[in-house]
Amino acid sequence: MEPTHIEHIGIAVRSLDEAIPFYENVLGLECYNIEEVADQKVKTAFFKLGQTKIELLESTDPEGPVGKFIEKKGEGIHHIAFAVKDLNNKLTEAEAKGVRLIDTRSRKGAEGLDIAFLHPKSTFGVLTELCEDNSEK
Ligand code: CMX
């Protein structure tokens, strides 16, 4: 895969309004973007720290992936996203190595990135996202 860096860490929260002040007022980070990803049934808030972002995820539907996660496990780390190049080829490689894919091809995610998820049951319990920034290509 040869990821270049951790693109972001996704954290499931019940309420962006309640969680954002911790990141801004305690950690001193700045929320630079709030975006709803209707497709994923979430509202997201982003903070930047070096090359890595923190993505807070509030569910907009109890039947969506984050709604179900919070119902089952409560708030906490939901996924880790690695930045890769040639995302679709990396998915093919991962599948050939026996990894279970959630997305067999990349799709559009928050911040205009191309994204795809690997199933936590084949990544040792951590929902793993691969992403690629093709916005300047
Ligand atoms: N991390 C680790 N394990 C997780 C998980 C997560 N985030 N979400 C679910 N699981 C576990 C469940 O606990 C369950 O384990 P057990 O069988 O041991 O109980 C297993 O995975 C299957 O869970 P499930 O409830 O049967 O299946 P779901 O319908 O909840 O689907 C998943 C799980 C990962 C396939 C689904 O959430 C998914 O497709 N996620 C990818 C998309 C996504 O998460 N989008 C939100 C973020 C979008 C963004 O970043 O913009």
PDB file of C-alpha atoms and ligand atoms in Angstrom:
ATOM      1  CA  MET A   1       0.000   0.000   0.000  1.00  0.00           C
ATOM      2  CA  GLU A   2       2.833   2.361   0.896  1.00  0.00           C
ATOM      3  CA  PRO A   3       0.655   5.037   2.542  1.00  0.00           C
ATOM      4  CA  THR A   4       2.297   8.469   2.596  1.00  0.00           C
ATOM      5  CA  HIS A   5       0.746   9.551   5.919  1.00  0.00           C
ATOM      6  CA  ILE A   6      -2.301   9.230   8.147  1.00  0.00           C
ATOM      7  CA  GLU A   7      -4.767  11.475   6.326  1.00  0.00           C
ATOM      8  CA  HIS A   8      -7.254  11.587   9.205  1.00  0.00           C
ATOM      9  CA  ILE A   9      -8.628   9.889  12.266  1.00  0.00           C
ATOM     10  CA  GLY A  10     -12.427   9.630  12.342  1.00  0.00           C
ATOM     11  CA  ILE A  11     -14.075  10.023  15.753  1.00  0.00           C
ATOM     12  CA  ALA A  12     -17.755   9.274  16.290  1.00  0.00           C
ATOM     13  CA  VAL A  13     -19.505  11.793  18.541  1.00  0.00           C
ATOM     14  CA  ARG A  14     -23.120  12.220  19.535  1.00  0.00           C
ATOM     15  CA  SER A  15     -23.073  15.964  18.907  1.00  0.00           C
ATOM     16  CA  LEU A  16     -20.652  18.154  16.950  1.00  0.00           C
ATOM     17  CA  ASP A  17     -21.844  21.165  18.919  1.00  0.00           C
ATOM     18  CA  GLU A  18     -20.841  19.489  22.165  1.00  0.00           C
ATOM     19  CA  ALA A  19     -17.551  17.993  20.930  1.00  0.00           C
ATOM     20  CA  ILE A  20     -16.100  20.900  18.905  1.00  0.00           C
ATOM     21  CA  PRO A  21     -15.405  23.098  21.992  1.00  0.00           C
ATOM     22  CA  PHE A  22     -13.054  20.418  23.411  1.00  0.00           C
ATOM     23  CA  TYR A  23     -10.940  20.493  20.221  1.00  0.00           C
ATOM     24  CA  GLU A  24     -11.043  24.290  19.960  1.00  0.00           C
ATOM     25  CA  ASN A  25     -10.914  25.480  23.554  1.00  0.00           C
ATOM     26  CA  VAL A  26      -8.912  22.709  25.224  1.00  0.00           C
ATOM     27  CA  LEU A  27      -6.643  21.392  22.448  1.00  0.00           C
ATOM     28  CA  GLY A  28      -6.510  24.762  20.708  1.00  0.00           C
ATOM     29  CA  LEU A  29      -7.194  23.447  17.206  1.00  0.00           C
ATOM     30  CA  GLU A  30      -9.347  25.302  14.707  1.00  0.00           C
ATOM     31  CA  CYS A  31     -12.434  23.785  13.106  1.00  0.00           C
ATOM     32  CA  TYR A  32     -11.900  24.836   9.486  1.00  0.00           C
ATOM     33  CA  ASN A  33     -14.709  22.922   7.781  1.00  0.00           C
ATOM     34  CA  ILE A  34     -18.134  21.500   8.612  1.00  0.00           C
ATOM     35  CA  GLU A  35     -19.635  19.375   5.890  1.00  0.00           C
ATOM     36  CA  GLU A  36     -22.580  17.021   5.586  1.00  0.00           C
ATOM     37  CA  VAL A  37     -21.910  13.827   3.625  1.00  0.00           C
ATOM     38  CA  ALA A  38     -25.489  12.779   2.845  1.00  0.00           C
ATOM     39  CA  ASP A  39     -24.374   9.555   1.222  1.00  0.00           C
ATOM     40  CA  GLN A  40     -22.678   8.458   4.475  1.00  0.00           C
ATOM     41  CA  LYS A  41     -25.446   9.817   6.732  1.00  0.00           C
ATOM     42  CA  VAL A  42     -23.004  11.978   8.703  1.00  0.00           C
ATOM     43  CA  LYS A  43     -22.152  15.568   9.441  1.00  0.00           C
ATOM     44  CA  THR A  44     -18.403  16.094   9.771  1.00  0.00           C
ATOM     45  CA  ALA A  45     -16.137  18.686  11.402  1.00  0.00           C
ATOM     46  CA  PHE A  46     -12.446  18.937  10.482  1.00  0.00           C
ATOM     47  CA  PHE A  47      -9.339  20.077  12.363  1.00  0.00           C
ATOM     48  CA  LYS A  48      -5.799  20.036  10.979  1.00  0.00           C
ATOM     49  CA  LEU A  49      -2.691  19.002  12.861  1.00  0.00           C
ATOM     50  CA  GLY A  50       0.387  18.826  10.640  1.00  0.00           C
ATOM     51  CA  GLN A  51      -0.410  16.548   7.705  1.00  0.00           C
ATOM     52  CA  THR A  52      -3.137  14.784   9.649  1.00  0.00           C
ATOM     53  CA  LYS A  53      -6.723  15.797  10.269  1.00  0.00           C
ATOM     54  CA  ILE A  54      -9.201  14.924  12.973  1.00  0.00           C
ATOM     55  CA  GLU A  55     -12.652  14.270  11.523  1.00  0.00           C
ATOM     56  CA  LEU A  56     -15.523  14.397  14.013  1.00  0.00           C
ATOM     57  CA  LEU A  57     -18.541  12.433  12.822  1.00  0.00           C
ATOM     58  CA  GLU A  58     -22.103  13.080  13.969  1.00  0.00           C
ATOM     59  CA  SER A  59     -24.734  10.733  12.646  1.00  0.00           C
ATOM     60  CA  THR A  60     -27.704  12.150  10.749  1.00  0.00           C
ATOM     61  CA  ASP A  61     -29.549   8.800  10.722  1.00  0.00           C
ATOM     62  CA  PRO A  62     -29.603   6.113  13.450  1.00  0.00           C
ATOM     63  CA  GLU A  63     -29.454   3.451  10.693  1.00  0.00           C
ATOM     64  CA  GLY A  64     -26.294   4.951   9.136  1.00  0.00           C
ATOM     65  CA  PRO A  65     -22.789   3.575   9.850  1.00  0.00           C
ATOM     66  CA  VAL A  66     -21.975   6.090  12.587  1.00  0.00           C
ATOM     67  CA  GLY A  67     -25.456   5.901  14.141  1.00  0.00           C
ATOM     68  CA  LYS A  68     -25.151   2.120  14.423  1.00  0.00           C
ATOM     69  CA  PHE A  69     -21.566   2.379  15.734  1.00  0.00           C
ATOM     70  CA  ILE A  70     -22.542   4.787  18.540  1.00  0.00           C
ATOM     71  CA  GLU A  71     -25.566   2.719  19.468  1.00  0.00           C
ATOM     72  CA  LYS A  72     -23.369  -0.385  19.810  1.00  0.00           C
ATOM     73  CA  LYS A  73     -20.031   0.944  21.100  1.00  0.00           C
ATOM     74  CA  GLY A  74     -20.646   4.547  22.192  1.00  0.00           C
ATOM     75  CA  GLU A  75     -18.519   7.514  21.192  1.00  0.00           C
ATOM     76  CA  GLY A  76     -14.881   6.968  20.217  1.00  0.00           C
ATOM     77  CA  ILE A  77     -12.436   6.288  17.420  1.00  0.00           C
ATOM     78  CA  HIS A  78     -14.425   5.102  14.412  1.00  0.00           C
ATOM     79  CA  HIS A  79     -11.790   4.731  11.676  1.00  0.00           C
ATOM     80  CA  ILE A  80      -8.243   5.529  10.581  1.00  0.00           C
ATOM     81  CA  ALA A  81      -7.632   6.851   7.068  1.00  0.00           C
ATOM     82  CA  PHE A  82      -4.355   6.357   5.203  1.00  0.00           C
ATOM     83  CA  ALA A  83      -3.379   8.506   2.220  1.00  0.00           C
ATOM     84  CA  VAL A  84      -2.339   6.379  -0.742  1.00  0.00           C
ATOM     85  CA  LYS A  85      -1.588   6.844  -4.419  1.00  0.00           C
ATOM     86  CA  ASP A  86      -3.406   4.885  -7.173  1.00  0.00           C
ATOM     87  CA  LEU A  87      -6.267   4.010  -4.839  1.00  0.00           C
ATOM     88  CA  ASN A  88      -8.136   1.635  -7.157  1.00  0.00           C
ATOM     89  CA  ASN A  89      -4.965  -0.373  -7.805  1.00  0.00           C
ATOM     90  CA  LYS A  90      -4.319  -0.511  -4.061  1.00  0.00           C
ATOM     91  CA  LEU A  91      -7.802  -1.942  -3.539  1.00  0.00           C
ATOM     92  CA  THR A  92      -7.130  -4.659  -6.109  1.00  0.00           C
ATOM     93  CA  GLU A  93      -3.827  -5.472  -4.386  1.00  0.00           C
ATOM     94  CA  ALA A  94      -5.456  -5.603  -0.942  1.00  0.00           C
ATOM     95  CA  GLU A  95      -8.203  -7.926  -2.175  1.00  0.00           C
ATOM     96  CA  ALA A  96      -5.610 -10.203  -3.786  1.00  0.00           C
ATOM     97  CA  LYS A  97      -3.928 -10.396  -0.363  1.00  0.00           C
ATOM     98  CA  GLY A  98      -7.172 -11.613   1.201  1.00  0.00           C
ATOM     99  CA  VAL A  99      -8.467  -8.347   2.670  1.00  0.00           C
ATOM    100  CA  ARG A 100     -12.259  -7.972   2.679  1.00  0.00           C
ATOM    101  CA  LEU A 101     -13.249  -4.763   0.897  1.00  0.00           C
ATOM    102  CA  ILE A 102     -16.286  -2.678   1.766  1.00  0.00           C
ATOM    103  CA  ASP A 103     -15.800  -0.615  -1.394  1.00  0.00           C
ATOM    104  CA  THR A 104     -14.400  -2.384  -4.426  1.00  0.00           C
ATOM    105  CA  ARG A 105     -13.906   0.954  -6.229  1.00  0.00           C
ATOM    106  CA  SER A 106     -13.219   4.399  -4.843  1.00  0.00           C
ATOM    107  CA  ARG A 107     -16.040   6.874  -4.335  1.00  0.00           C
ATOM    108  CA  LYS A 108     -16.255  10.538  -3.338  1.00  0.00           C
ATOM    109  CA  GLY A 109     -15.998  11.341   0.366  1.00  0.00           C
ATOM    110  CA  ALA A 110     -15.722  14.462   2.507  1.00  0.00           C
ATOM    111  CA  GLU A 111     -13.358  17.225   1.356  1.00  0.00           C
ATOM    112  CA  GLY A 112     -13.503  15.984  -2.244  1.00  0.00           C
ATOM    113  CA  LEU A 113     -11.242  13.013  -1.571  1.00  0.00           C
ATOM    114  CA  ASP A 114     -11.579   9.677  -3.319  1.00  0.00           C
ATOM    115  CA  ILE A 115     -12.144   7.121  -0.570  1.00  0.00           C
ATOM    116  CA  ALA A 116     -12.684   3.409   0.042  1.00  0.00           C
ATOM    117  CA  PHE A 117     -13.094   1.340   3.210  1.00  0.00           C
ATOM    118  CA  LEU A 118     -11.622  -2.017   4.241  1.00  0.00           C
ATOM    119  CA  HIS A 119     -13.770  -4.184   6.507  1.00  0.00           C
ATOM    120  CA  PRO A 120     -12.767  -4.123  10.218  1.00  0.00           C
ATOM    121  CA  LYS A 121     -13.171  -7.906  10.382  1.00  0.00           C
ATOM    122  CA  SER A 122     -10.100  -8.291   8.162  1.00  0.00           C
ATOM    123  CA  THR A 123      -8.088  -5.370   9.594  1.00  0.00           C
ATOM    124  CA  PHE A 124      -7.848  -6.477  13.219  1.00  0.00           C
ATOM    125  CA  GLY A 125     -10.895  -4.586  14.430  1.00  0.00           C
ATOM    126  CA  VAL A 126     -10.004  -1.156  13.021  1.00  0.00           C
ATOM    127  CA  LEU A 127     -12.222   0.191  10.259  1.00  0.00           C
ATOM    128  CA  THR A 128      -9.579   1.304   7.745  1.00  0.00           C
ATOM    129  CA  GLU A 129     -10.086   3.926   5.067  1.00  0.00           C
ATOM    130  CA  LEU A 130      -7.822   4.545   2.103  1.00  0.00           C
ATOM    131  CA  CYS A 131      -7.973   7.943   0.485  1.00  0.00           C
ATOM    132  CA  GLU A 132      -6.477   9.817  -2.403  1.00  0.00           C
ATOM    133  CA  ASP A 133      -6.562  13.505  -3.229  1.00  0.00           C
ATOM    134  CA  ASN A 134      -7.111  13.791  -6.987  1.00  0.00           C
ATOM    135  CA  SER A 135      -8.399  17.366  -6.839  1.00  0.00           C
ATOM    136  CA  GLU A 136      -5.338  18.823  -8.581  1.00  0.00           C
ATOM    137  CA  LYS A 137      -4.987  16.145 -11.255  1.00  0.00           C
TER     138      LYS A 137
HETATM  139  N1  CMX B   1     -14.762  -0.124  13.795  1.00  0.00           N
HETATM  140  C1  CMX B   1     -14.561  -1.401  14.185  1.00  0.00           C
HETATM  141  N2  CMX B   1     -15.512  -2.362  14.110  1.00  0.00           N
HETATM  142  C2  CMX B   1     -16.707  -1.979  13.618  1.00  0.00           C
HETATM  143  C3  CMX B   1     -16.987  -0.690  13.189  1.00  0.00           C
HETATM  144  C4  CMX B   1     -15.960   0.277  13.296  1.00  0.00           C
HETATM  145  N3  CMX B   1     -16.141   1.536  12.911  1.00  0.00           N
HETATM  146  N4  CMX B   1     -18.263  -0.615  12.752  1.00  0.00           N
HETATM  147  C5  CMX B   1     -18.787  -1.858  12.888  1.00  0.00           C
HETATM  148  N5  CMX B   1     -17.848  -2.669  13.414  1.00  0.00           N
HETATM  149  C6  CMX B   1     -17.990  -4.094  13.728  1.00  0.00           C
HETATM  150  C7  CMX B   1     -19.256  -4.376  14.493  1.00  0.00           C
HETATM  151  O1  CMX B   1     -19.056  -4.170  15.868  1.00  0.00           O
HETATM  152  C8  CMX B   1     -19.506  -5.831  14.155  1.00  0.00           C
HETATM  153  O2  CMX B   1     -18.689  -6.651  14.947  1.00  0.00           O
HETATM  154  P1  CMX B   1     -19.320  -7.966  15.663  1.00  0.00           P
HETATM  155  O3  CMX B   1     -19.879  -8.794  14.539  1.00  0.00           O
HETATM  156  O4  CMX B   1     -18.127  -8.597  16.339  1.00  0.00           O
HETATM  157  O5  CMX B   1     -20.350  -7.470  16.600  1.00  0.00           O
HETATM  158  C9  CMX B   1     -18.999  -5.920  12.708  1.00  0.00           C
HETATM  159  O6  CMX B   1     -18.122  -4.799  12.508  1.00  0.00           O
HETATM  160  C10 CMX B   1     -20.095  -5.857  11.677  1.00  0.00           C
HETATM  161  O7  CMX B   1     -20.896  -4.851  12.091  1.00  0.00           O
HETATM  162  P2  CMX B   1     -22.410  -4.805  11.726  1.00  0.00           P
HETATM  163  O8  CMX B   1     -23.107  -4.002  12.751  1.00  0.00           O
HETATM  164  O9  CMX B   1     -22.956  -6.138  11.441  1.00  0.00           O
HETATM  165  O10 CMX B   1     -22.353  -4.113  10.345  1.00  0.00           O
HETATM  166  P3  CMX B   1     -22.699  -2.666  10.051  1.00  0.00           P
HETATM  167  O11 CMX B   1     -23.939  -2.713   9.252  1.00  0.00           O
HETATM  168  O12 CMX B   1     -22.642  -1.778  11.227  1.00  0.00           O
HETATM  169  O13 CMX B   1     -21.496  -2.263   9.091  1.00  0.00           O
HETATM  170  C11 CMX B   1     -19.378  -1.531   8.432  1.00  0.00           C
HETATM  171  C12 CMX B   1     -20.185  -2.124   9.566  1.00  0.00           C
HETATM  172  C13 CMX B   1     -17.963  -1.250   8.927  1.00  0.00           C
HETATM  173  C14 CMX B   1     -19.373  -2.534   7.263  1.00  0.00           C
HETATM  174  C15 CMX B   1     -20.093  -0.211   7.981  1.00  0.00           C
HETATM  175  O14 CMX B   1     -20.129   0.676   9.079  1.00  0.00           O
HETATM  176  C16 CMX B   1     -19.431   0.468   6.804  1.00  0.00           C
HETATM  177  O15 CMX B   1     -19.657   0.123   5.654  1.00  0.00           O
HETATM  178  N6  CMX B   1     -18.556   1.488   7.061  1.00  0.00           N
HETATM  179  C17 CMX B   1     -17.888   2.225   5.991  1.00  0.00           C
HETATM  180  C18 CMX B   1     -18.543   3.562   5.747  1.00  0.00           C
HETATM  181  C19 CMX B   1     -18.488   4.456   6.960  1.00  0.00           C
HETATM  182  O16 CMX B   1     -18.095   4.065   8.050  1.00  0.00           O
HETATM  183  N7  CMX B   1     -18.920   5.726   6.776  1.00  0.00           N
HETATM  184  C20 CMX B   1     -18.915   6.713   7.835  1.00  0.00           C
HETATM  185  C21 CMX B   1     -17.731   7.645   7.743  1.00  0.00           C
HETATM  186  C22 CMX B   1     -17.789   8.487   6.487  1.00  0.00           C
HETATM  187  C23 CMX B   1     -16.754   9.575   6.417  1.00  0.00           C
HETATM  188  O17 CMX B   1     -15.646   9.450   6.977  1.00  0.00           O
HETATM  189  O18 CMX B   1     -17.051  10.594   5.755  1.00  0.00           O
END
